[in-house]
Coordinates of C-alpha atoms and ligand atoms in Angstrom, one line a residue:
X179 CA -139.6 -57.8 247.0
X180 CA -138.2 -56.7 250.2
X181 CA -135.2 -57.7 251.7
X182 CA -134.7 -59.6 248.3
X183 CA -136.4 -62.9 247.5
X184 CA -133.4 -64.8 245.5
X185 CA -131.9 -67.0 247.4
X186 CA -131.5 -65.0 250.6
X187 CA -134.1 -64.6 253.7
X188 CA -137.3 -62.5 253.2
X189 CA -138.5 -60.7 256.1
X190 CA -141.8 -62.0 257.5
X191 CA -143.1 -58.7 258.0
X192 CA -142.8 -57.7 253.8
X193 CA -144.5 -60.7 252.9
X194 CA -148.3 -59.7 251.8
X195 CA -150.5 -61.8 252.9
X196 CA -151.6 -63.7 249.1
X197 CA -147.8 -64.1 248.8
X198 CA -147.4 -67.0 251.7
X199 CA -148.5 -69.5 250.2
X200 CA -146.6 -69.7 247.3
X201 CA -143.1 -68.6 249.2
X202 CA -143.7 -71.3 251.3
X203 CA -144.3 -73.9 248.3
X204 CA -140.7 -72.5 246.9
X205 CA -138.9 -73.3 250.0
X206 CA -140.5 -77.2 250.4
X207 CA -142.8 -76.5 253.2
X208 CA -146.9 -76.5 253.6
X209 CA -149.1 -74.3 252.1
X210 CA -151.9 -75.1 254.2
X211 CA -149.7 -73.2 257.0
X212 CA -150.3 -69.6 255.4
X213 CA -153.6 -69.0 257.4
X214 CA -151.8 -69.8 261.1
X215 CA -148.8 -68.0 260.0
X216 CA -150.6 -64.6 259.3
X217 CA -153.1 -65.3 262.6
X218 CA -149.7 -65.5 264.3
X219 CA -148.5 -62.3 262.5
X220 CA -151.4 -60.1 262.9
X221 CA -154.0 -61.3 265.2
X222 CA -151.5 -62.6 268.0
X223 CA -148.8 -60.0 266.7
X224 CA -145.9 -62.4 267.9
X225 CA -142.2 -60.4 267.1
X226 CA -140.6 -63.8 267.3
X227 CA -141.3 -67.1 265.8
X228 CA -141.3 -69.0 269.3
X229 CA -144.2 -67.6 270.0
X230 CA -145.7 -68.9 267.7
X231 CA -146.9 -71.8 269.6
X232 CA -149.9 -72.9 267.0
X233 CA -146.9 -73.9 264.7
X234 CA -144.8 -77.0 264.9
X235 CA -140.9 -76.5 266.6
X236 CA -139.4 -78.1 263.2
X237 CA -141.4 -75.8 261.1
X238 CA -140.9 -72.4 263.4
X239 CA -137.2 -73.3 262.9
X240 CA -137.4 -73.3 258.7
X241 CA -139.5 -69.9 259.4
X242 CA -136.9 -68.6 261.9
X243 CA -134.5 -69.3 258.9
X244 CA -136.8 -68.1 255.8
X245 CA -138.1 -65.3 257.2
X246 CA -137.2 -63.4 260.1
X247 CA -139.2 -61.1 262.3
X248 CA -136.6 -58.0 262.8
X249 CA -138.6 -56.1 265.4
X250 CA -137.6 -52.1 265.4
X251 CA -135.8 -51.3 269.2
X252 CA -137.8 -49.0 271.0
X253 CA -134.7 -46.5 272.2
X254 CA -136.3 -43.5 273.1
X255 CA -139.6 -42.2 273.7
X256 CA -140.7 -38.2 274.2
X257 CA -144.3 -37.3 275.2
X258 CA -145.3 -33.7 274.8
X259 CA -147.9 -31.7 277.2
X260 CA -150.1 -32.9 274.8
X261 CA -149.9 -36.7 275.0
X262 CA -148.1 -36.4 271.6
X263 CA -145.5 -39.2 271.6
X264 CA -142.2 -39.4 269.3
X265 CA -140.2 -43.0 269.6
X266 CA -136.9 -43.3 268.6
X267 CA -136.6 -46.9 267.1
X268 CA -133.1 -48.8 266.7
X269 CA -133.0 -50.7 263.5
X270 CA -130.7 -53.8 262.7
X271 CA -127.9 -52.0 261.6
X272 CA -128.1 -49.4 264.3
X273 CA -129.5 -46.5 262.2
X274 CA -132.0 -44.3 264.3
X275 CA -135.5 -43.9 262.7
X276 CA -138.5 -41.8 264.1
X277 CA -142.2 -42.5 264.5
X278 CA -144.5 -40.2 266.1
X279 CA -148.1 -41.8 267.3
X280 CA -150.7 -39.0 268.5
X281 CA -153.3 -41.0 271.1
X282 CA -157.1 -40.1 271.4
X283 CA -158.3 -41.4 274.6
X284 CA -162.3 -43.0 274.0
X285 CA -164.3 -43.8 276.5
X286 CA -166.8 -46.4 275.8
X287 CA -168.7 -49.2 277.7
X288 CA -166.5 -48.5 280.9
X289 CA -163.6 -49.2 279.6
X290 CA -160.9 -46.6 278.0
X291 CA -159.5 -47.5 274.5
X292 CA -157.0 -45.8 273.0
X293 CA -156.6 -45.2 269.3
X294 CA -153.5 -43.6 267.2
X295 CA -152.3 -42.0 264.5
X296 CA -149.5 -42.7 263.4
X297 CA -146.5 -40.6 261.5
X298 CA -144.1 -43.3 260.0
X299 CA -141.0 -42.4 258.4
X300 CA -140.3 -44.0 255.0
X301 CA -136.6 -43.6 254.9
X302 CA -133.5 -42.9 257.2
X303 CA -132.5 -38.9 256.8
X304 CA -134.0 -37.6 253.6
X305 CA -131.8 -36.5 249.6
X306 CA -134.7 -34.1 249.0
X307 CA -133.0 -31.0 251.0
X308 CA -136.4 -29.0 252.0
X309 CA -134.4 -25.8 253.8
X310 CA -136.9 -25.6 257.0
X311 CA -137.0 -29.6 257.4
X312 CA -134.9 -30.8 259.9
X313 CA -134.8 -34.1 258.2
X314 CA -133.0 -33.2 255.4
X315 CA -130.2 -31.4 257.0
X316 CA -128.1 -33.5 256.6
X317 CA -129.0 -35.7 253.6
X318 CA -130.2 -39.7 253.0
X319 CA -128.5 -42.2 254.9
X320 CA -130.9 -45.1 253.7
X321 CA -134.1 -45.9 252.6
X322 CA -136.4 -48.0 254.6
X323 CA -137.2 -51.6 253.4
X324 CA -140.9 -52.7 253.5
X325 CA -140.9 -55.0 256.7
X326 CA -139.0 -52.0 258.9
X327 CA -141.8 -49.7 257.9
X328 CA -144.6 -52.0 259.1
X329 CA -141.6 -52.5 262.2
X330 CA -142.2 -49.1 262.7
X331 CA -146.0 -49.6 263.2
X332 CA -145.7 -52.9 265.4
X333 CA -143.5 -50.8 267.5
X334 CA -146.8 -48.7 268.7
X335 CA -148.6 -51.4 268.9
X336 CA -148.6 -51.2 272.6
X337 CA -149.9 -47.7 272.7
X338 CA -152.9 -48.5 271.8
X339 CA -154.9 -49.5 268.7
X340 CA -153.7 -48.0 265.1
X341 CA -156.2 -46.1 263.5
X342 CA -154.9 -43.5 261.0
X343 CA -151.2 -43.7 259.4
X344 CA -149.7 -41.4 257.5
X345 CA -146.4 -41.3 255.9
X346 CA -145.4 -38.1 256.9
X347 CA -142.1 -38.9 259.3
X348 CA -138.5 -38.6 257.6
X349 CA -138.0 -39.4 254.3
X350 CA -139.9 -39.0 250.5
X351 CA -141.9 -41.9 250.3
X352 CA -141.7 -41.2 246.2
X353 CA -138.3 -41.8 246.5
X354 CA -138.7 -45.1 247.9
X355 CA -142.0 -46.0 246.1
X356 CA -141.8 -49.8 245.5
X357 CA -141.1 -50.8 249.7
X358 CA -143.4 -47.8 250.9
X359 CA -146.3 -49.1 249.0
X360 CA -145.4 -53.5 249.9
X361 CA -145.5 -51.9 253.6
X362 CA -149.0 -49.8 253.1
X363 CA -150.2 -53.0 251.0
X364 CA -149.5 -55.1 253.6
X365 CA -150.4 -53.3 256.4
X366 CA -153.9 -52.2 254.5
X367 CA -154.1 -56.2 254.0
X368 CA -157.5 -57.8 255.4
X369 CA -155.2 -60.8 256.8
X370 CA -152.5 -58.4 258.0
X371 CA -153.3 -55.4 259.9
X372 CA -156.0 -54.4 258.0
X373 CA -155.9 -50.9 258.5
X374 CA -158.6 -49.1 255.8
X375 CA -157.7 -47.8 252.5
X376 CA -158.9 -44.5 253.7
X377 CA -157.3 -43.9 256.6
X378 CA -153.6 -44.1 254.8
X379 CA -152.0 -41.0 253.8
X380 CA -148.9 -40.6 252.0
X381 CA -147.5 -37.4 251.5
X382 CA -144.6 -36.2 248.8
X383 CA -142.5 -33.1 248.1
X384 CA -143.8 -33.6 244.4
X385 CA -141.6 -36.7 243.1
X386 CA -143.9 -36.1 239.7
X387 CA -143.1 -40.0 238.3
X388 CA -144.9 -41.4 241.6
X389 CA -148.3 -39.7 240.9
X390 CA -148.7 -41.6 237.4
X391 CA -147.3 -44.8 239.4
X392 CA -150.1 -44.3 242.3
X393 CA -153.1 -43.7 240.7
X394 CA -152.2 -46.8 238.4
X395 CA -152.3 -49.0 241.5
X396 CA -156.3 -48.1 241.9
X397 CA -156.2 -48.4 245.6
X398 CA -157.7 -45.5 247.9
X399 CA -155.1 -44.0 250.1
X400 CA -154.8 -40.4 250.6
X401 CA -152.4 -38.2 248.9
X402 CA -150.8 -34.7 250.2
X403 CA -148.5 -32.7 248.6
X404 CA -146.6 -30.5 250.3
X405 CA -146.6 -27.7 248.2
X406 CA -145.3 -24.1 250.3
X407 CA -144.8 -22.1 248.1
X408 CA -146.7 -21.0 245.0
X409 CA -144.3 -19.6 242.6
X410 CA -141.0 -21.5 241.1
X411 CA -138.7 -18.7 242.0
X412 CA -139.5 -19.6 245.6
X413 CA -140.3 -22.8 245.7
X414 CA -137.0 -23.7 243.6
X415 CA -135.1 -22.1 246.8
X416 CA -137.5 -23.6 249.7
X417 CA -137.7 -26.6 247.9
X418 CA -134.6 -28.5 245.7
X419 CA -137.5 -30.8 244.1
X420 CA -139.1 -28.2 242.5
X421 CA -135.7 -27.3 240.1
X422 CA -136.4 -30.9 238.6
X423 CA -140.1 -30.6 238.4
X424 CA -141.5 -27.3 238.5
X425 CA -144.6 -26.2 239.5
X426 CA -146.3 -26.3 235.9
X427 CA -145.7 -30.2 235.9
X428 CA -146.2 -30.4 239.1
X429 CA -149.8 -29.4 239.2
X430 CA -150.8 -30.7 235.9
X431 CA -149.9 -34.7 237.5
X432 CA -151.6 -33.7 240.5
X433 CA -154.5 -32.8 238.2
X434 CA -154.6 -35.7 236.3
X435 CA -154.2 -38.2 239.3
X436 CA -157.2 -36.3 240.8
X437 CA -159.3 -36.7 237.3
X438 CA -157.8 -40.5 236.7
X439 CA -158.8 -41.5 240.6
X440 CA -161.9 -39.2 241.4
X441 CA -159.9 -38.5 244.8
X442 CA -158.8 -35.4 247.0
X443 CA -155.7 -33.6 246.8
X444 CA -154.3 -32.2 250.1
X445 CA -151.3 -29.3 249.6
X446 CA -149.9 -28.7 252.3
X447 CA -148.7 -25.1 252.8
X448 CA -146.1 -24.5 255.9
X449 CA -146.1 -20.6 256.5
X450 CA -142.7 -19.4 257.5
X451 CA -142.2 -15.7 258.7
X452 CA -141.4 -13.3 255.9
X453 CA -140.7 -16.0 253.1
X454 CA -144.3 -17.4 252.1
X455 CA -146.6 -15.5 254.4
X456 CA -147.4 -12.2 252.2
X457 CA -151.2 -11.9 251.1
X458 CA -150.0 -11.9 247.7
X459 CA -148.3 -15.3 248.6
X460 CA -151.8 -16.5 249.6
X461 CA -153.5 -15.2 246.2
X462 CA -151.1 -16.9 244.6
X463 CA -151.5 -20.0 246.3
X464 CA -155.7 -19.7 245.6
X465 CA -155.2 -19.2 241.7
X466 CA -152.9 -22.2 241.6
X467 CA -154.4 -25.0 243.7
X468 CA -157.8 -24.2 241.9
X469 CA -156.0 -25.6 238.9
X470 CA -156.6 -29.0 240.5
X471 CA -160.0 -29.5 240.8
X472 CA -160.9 -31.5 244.3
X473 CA -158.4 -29.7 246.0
X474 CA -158.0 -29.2 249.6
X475 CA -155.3 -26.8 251.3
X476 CA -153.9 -27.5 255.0
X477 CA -152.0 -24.6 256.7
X478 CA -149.2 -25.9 259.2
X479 CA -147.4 -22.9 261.0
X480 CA -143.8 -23.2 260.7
X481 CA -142.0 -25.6 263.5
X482 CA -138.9 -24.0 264.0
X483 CA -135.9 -26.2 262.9
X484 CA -132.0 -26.3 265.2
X485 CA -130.1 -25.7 261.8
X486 CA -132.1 -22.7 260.7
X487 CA -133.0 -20.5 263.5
X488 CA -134.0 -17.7 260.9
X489 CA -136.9 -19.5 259.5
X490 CA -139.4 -18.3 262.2
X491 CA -142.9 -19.7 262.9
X492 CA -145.4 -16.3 262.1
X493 CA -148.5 -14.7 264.2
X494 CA -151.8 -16.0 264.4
X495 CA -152.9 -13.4 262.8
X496 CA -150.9 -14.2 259.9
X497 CA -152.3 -17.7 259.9
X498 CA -156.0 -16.4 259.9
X499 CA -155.3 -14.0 257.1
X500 CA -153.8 -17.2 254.6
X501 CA -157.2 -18.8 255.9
X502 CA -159.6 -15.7 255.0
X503 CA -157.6 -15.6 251.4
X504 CA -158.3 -19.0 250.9
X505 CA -161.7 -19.0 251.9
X506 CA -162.9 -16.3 249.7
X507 CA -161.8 -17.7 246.6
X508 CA -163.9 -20.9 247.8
X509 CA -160.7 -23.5 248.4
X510 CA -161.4 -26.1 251.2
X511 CA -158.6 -24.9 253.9
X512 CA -158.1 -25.9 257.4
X513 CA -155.1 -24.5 260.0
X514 CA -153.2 -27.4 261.3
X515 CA -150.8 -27.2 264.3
X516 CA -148.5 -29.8 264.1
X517 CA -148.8 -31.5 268.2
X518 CA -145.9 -32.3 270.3
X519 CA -143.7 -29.3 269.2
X520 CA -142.7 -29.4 273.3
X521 CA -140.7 -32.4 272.8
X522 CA -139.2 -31.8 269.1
X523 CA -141.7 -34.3 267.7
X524 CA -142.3 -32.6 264.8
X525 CA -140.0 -33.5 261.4
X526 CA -136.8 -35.4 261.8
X527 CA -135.7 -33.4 265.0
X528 CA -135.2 -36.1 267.7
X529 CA -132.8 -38.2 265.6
X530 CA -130.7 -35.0 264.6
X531 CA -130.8 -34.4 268.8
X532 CA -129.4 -38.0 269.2
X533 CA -127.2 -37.6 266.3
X534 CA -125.7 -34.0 268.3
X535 CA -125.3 -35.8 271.7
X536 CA -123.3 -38.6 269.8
X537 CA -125.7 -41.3 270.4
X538 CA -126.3 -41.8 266.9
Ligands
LIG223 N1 -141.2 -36.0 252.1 C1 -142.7 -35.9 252.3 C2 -143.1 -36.4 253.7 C3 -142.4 -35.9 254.9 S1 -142.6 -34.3 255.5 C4 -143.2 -34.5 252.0 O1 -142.4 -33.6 251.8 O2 -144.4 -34.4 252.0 C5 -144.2 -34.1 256.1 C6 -144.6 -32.7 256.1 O3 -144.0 -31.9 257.1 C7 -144.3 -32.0 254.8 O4 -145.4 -31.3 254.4 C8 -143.2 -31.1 255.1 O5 -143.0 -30.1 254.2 C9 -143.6 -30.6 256.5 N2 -142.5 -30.0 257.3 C10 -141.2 -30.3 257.2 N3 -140.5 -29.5 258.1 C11 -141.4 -28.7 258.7 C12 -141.3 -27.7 259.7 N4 -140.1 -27.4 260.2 N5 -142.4 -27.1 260.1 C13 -143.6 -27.5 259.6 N6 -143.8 -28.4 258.6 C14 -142.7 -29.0 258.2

């Protein structure tokens, strides 16, 4: 349980919504109170128990008590060209964590909605050590708990409406399995946020234990795997993870989750100038994901990272020869451009900004 349910105060926000009722039996108050307690939390979205005005003053006291509402700080906030914004969120102890959102404006019946996708990050700097991901670059400072993920989500909330999440920010969500999945529980929750099964991603290194783990929980979010390289003498050097669990085991629990859950794999492949790009790179890749059957590949070009300025981003025409490789030995592939590269919104690099200017 998030934030610890033993004695101590349990954040509001990593309560799911069938657990109310009995929490609130354990600490002497009413259980008929659940219902206007999760209308306050997600339908009227209130970040602070006086505003819960539906609720009486004695009992919005015990609440205030039991479980807190720790909304995130919004500190910062870039927007790219491209509408693309990153927010820097302060959380209770002061640590810096990142959320992109990506609007799409919609015009409908006169009026203009907005709907997002958002990026949350599932921990606070990242142990994994990926060499071209600015996140890692200088280790894990925490992981997230439950309610300051979903803290991360409320924080957009007044961008517009949330429509696709993905876990994709800084941090291995594998490595913090147990609060990343209370926060995508709750916030996939018909009395919470209900946000669709579907339209959750989580993406991992390849933390092999989490796969087994996932698939047991027989819910239908979306898994990635960021794979880049195709090889284990490469991928051991691009990617730490891969000395603990090699490609071998690697793709056989990504095969298995797919055969266990009857649902799509997406590796992700970032091509990076002269390390992965070669056409023999892209074979390689073609005979390996086809070990997984419903397998999908996304190409992301490089984003070019402040502590390694040799890792450089290659030529389109690099990116369209991966994608004609791929295509002819029949794998599903699309070229992604990860938005908001003008304002460093891609992959851990506003916080390691903050972090240089000393505001950290
Ligand atoms: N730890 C998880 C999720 C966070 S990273 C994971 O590794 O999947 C989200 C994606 O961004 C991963 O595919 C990651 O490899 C990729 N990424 C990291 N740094 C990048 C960069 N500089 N350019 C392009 N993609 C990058």
């Amino acid at each position: 349980m998030g934030g610890g349910a033993t004695g101590g105060a349990t954040p509001a926000w990593s309560v799911l919504p069938d657990e109310w009722k009995g929490l609130l039996v354990e600490r002497g108050l009413r259980a008929f109170r659940a219902d206007q307690i999760l209308h306050a939390l997600y339908r009227d979205y209130i970040t602070d128990w006086d505003q819960a005005t539906t609720l009486p003053k004695d009992l919005r006291e015990s609440l205030k008590r039991e479980f807190p509402i720790a909304p995130a700080e919004e500190v910062g906030c870039d927007t790219a060209p491209d509408g693309t914004r990153k927010l820097l969120l302060k959380m209770h102890d002061g640590e810096l964590v990142e959320t992109v959102i990506i609007p799409v404006y919609a015009k409908g019946g006169g009026s203009e909605t907005v709907r997002l996708t958002q990026c949350v990050s599932s921990q606070i700097g990242c142990a994994m050590g990926c060499t071209f991901c600015a996140s890692g670059a200088n280790g894990l400072v925490r992981s997230l708990r439950a309610d300051e993920i979903v803290a991360e989500v409320m924080a957009a909330r007044k961008y517009g409406t949330l429509t696709n999440l993905v876990v994709m920010g800084m941090g291995e969500p594998f490595a913090n399995y147990d609060e990343t999945m209370r926060a995508l529980k709750l916030i996939n929750a018909g009395k919470g946020p209900n946000l669709g099964a579907r339209h959750i991603t989580l993406s991992t290194c390849g933390v092999v234990p989490g796969f087994e783990r996932l698939a047991a929980e027989g819910l239908q979010f979306e898994l990635s795997v960021s794979l880049h390289a195709a090889n284990d003498e490469l991928r051991d050097r691009l990617m730490p993870v891969n000395r603990r669990w090699p490609l071998a085991e690697l793709l056989a629990a990504c095969r298995e989750y797919t055969l266990k859950t009857k649902r799509i794999i997406t590796f992700e492949y970032t091509v990076i100038e002269g390390v992965n790009d070669s056409r023999e790179c892209a074979e390689e890749l073609a005979r390996r994901v086809r070990e997984v059957p419903m397998a999908k590949v996304n190409l992301i070009p490089l984003s070019p990272v402040d502590h390694r300025p040799g890792l450089r981003t290659p030529p389109e025409a690099t990116m369209a020869m991966f994608l004609d490789v791929l295509m002819k030995r029949h794998v599903q592939t699309m070229i992604r451009r990860s938005r908001g590269k003008e304002s460093q919104a891609a992959c851990g690099q506003l916080r390691a900004r903050r972090r240089m200017e000393g505001a950290g």
